[in-house]
Amino acid sequence: MNDKFPIPENEIGRLAALRRYNILDTLPDHAFDDATKLVSYICGVPIAHISFIDESRQWFKSEIGIGVSEVPREITFCRYTILESTMVEINDTFLNERFKDDPNVTGGFNVRFYAGVPLTTPDGYNIGTICAVDHVTKKLDENQRNALSIVAKHVMAQLELGTKNFELDAQKKIAERAVLAKDRFLANMSHEIRTPLNAIIGFTDLLAQTSLDEIQSEYIDNVQIAGENLLLIINDILDLSKIESGNLTIDSEPFNLRKTLKHVYNLLKIKVAKDVEFNLYLDADMPEMVIGDQGRLNQILVNLVGNALKFTTEGEVTVSVKKTDETEDDYSLRFSVKDSGIGIEKNKLKTIFDRFTQAEESTTRRFGGTGLGLNIVKQLVDLHNAEINVKSDQGRGSEFFFTLTYKKASKNQTVSKTSSSNNLGELKILLCEDNILNQKLAKSVINNFGFELDVANNGEEGIELLLENKYDLVLMDLQMPIKDGYQTTEYIRNEMKMSIPIVAMTAHSLVGEQERCFNVGMDAYVPKPFKQAALLKAIKTAMNKDNETKSDRILDLSFLEEMSCGDENFRKEMIQIFVERIPEQVAQLKEVFQQNNADAVKRLAHNMKSSLDIFMLTDLSGYVSLIEEESSLGKLTNEIEDRINLLYCGIEDAVKILKEL
């Protein structure tokens, strides 16, 4: 036995159990304070406390009538209580041989009555006590004893809940880190794939504009279709992160619906097995032109039809589109993809749209695929405010069907076509790009527009050329050696004080990147691989200073609406607080990062997270989680600075939208 205090036989395990709860030296908590007040009231005593005992001290999580945060373990009554399995009650300490000469009995706290219940973990360790103390003799009745024991169980339940929440929070941070790491990995991988693909698609577009015979035109069409199909696969992967963060939007542009459907048919008919009949049935009343998102419809159908052809070895696959309703402004169209393939088990139908899920484990081995297609299809249909359904019998085939509503296109609305014509006159353009294939492609495309082009291999060269020559516009690749696109743009804007239009060009496509481009001073943005029409449109946008860049960010205020319970004043107040305080906090975050103050970075990031969660800014909340976690290691890295920059741009964008509300 220790000379100062008795040691429980399970002391090592007891201390380990105590540390699992991470309760020592934590801030006050209303739940524990309320429990202490309840003990004081039930037992009618002036002193009550909830305490925990480590190697050398008794630390008070909550107390009434004590006035200190801890005392040495050797002078406590509770050093004995933790040895017991039931409540310890001393009605009169003057009559107790163990305590009658104790300094806190003869003086100090003047303890005359003591009742303590050990706080016992589910695995049987006494880590602390809940106690009632009085200056006069006292005897608890049965109800008081029961109540004291119940409160002790409640305290342990709170500790268990706190531990579970702590574990969940830790797992959530790990998950958030994994999601963002995945997004960054996918974006980097897509950059490596998009760079050569940009050249393939770009040069094919240029070739298509030359004089070709019928067979050559057919070959070029096939190359273009294959390139666009490959690009769709890459975009499928990137769209997952964009959908999750609320940054994927549905465009609203006129397009030729019949031509789109026939394009999907022609694209996929080369995949048709010898014994399969592939049909496309279009309703005679189906409109030719509609207003909507051609790319997303193409994406949905390529996935569904591709699956149907993959899982059908004989019989037929039929794509049908039928007009189901028409109003003054809209068409409702039912799309169906039906096959006579392997079908889906009834118990698998509910999970068929889950990510990385296929109808049976052997499907991937037999037919290939990632299990991403149907998940993306469902989310894209959801973004159209529609619902996708499936009917299937195993061994007899499946049918996937959904109804989309498209706005009517007026007679003078036509589909924009790639054209080398422009109304900008003669422009002298500087391209900052390190990839030689992309340099050659851009030179051909820009010359095709009738513009003059100079090339810089990196940002430093670009700055030198800007000092030597007069240019009308800069095409800026974001990823370059020596000085990247962001650093170069900031130098042009802040050091050179130039307002020359700058168009960002990137194969990276990371969520939040477009916002960052606009916030560092770029005027337009075009992702690679680019279509000539898209590049020309971006150049026109940048040259037209009155044309404001449009944000793709969508704010989800559903959680705020739920919190406000219909109170409009509360809603406005919360928005006002966000608009006023969050930009200040992110500015402070940038400042303390520059000061290399890791603790301040961690604290500010932690404080911002709950505000971002209220406004469902999941991508920005993910950034601050990673900033908090990585800065807790004490070292501020370039990756943290990159996330702070993306956070800064995202906050600016969100604040603009909130101000408009």
Coordinates of C-alpha atoms in Angstrom, one line a residue, residues 49 53 58 72-82 88 90 93 96 98-100 102-105 111-115 129 131 133:
H49 CA -19.0 17.8 -6.6
I53 CA -8.8 10.9 -9.6
Q58 CA -8.5 14.8 -7.3
P72 CA -3.8 16.4 -3.7
R73 CA -5.0 12.8 -3.8
E74 CA -3.6 12.0 -0.4
I75 CA -6.0 14.5 1.5
T76 CA -9.2 13.3 -0.2
F77 CA -12.0 11.2 1.2
C78 CA -12.6 9.9 -2.3
R79 CA -9.3 8.1 -2.4
Y80 CA -11.1 5.4 -0.4
T81 CA -14.4 5.7 -2.2
I82 CA -12.8 4.5 -5.5
V88 CA -19.9 5.3 0.8
I90 CA -20.3 8.6 6.7
T93 CA -17.0 12.0 10.6
N96 CA -15.3 7.6 12.1
R98 CA -10.4 6.8 9.6
F99 CA -11.4 10.5 9.3
K100 CA -12.0 11.9 12.8
D102 CA -8.5 14.5 9.2
P103 CA -7.5 18.2 8.7
N104 CA -10.7 18.8 6.6
V105 CA -12.8 17.4 9.5
V111 CA -16.6 18.0 6.8
R112 CA -19.1 16.4 9.2
F113 CA -21.1 14.4 6.7
Y114 CA -19.9 12.7 3.5
A115 CA -21.6 10.5 0.9
T129 CA -16.8 10.1 -7.7
C131 CA -20.3 13.4 -3.7
V133 CA -20.9 17.0 1.8

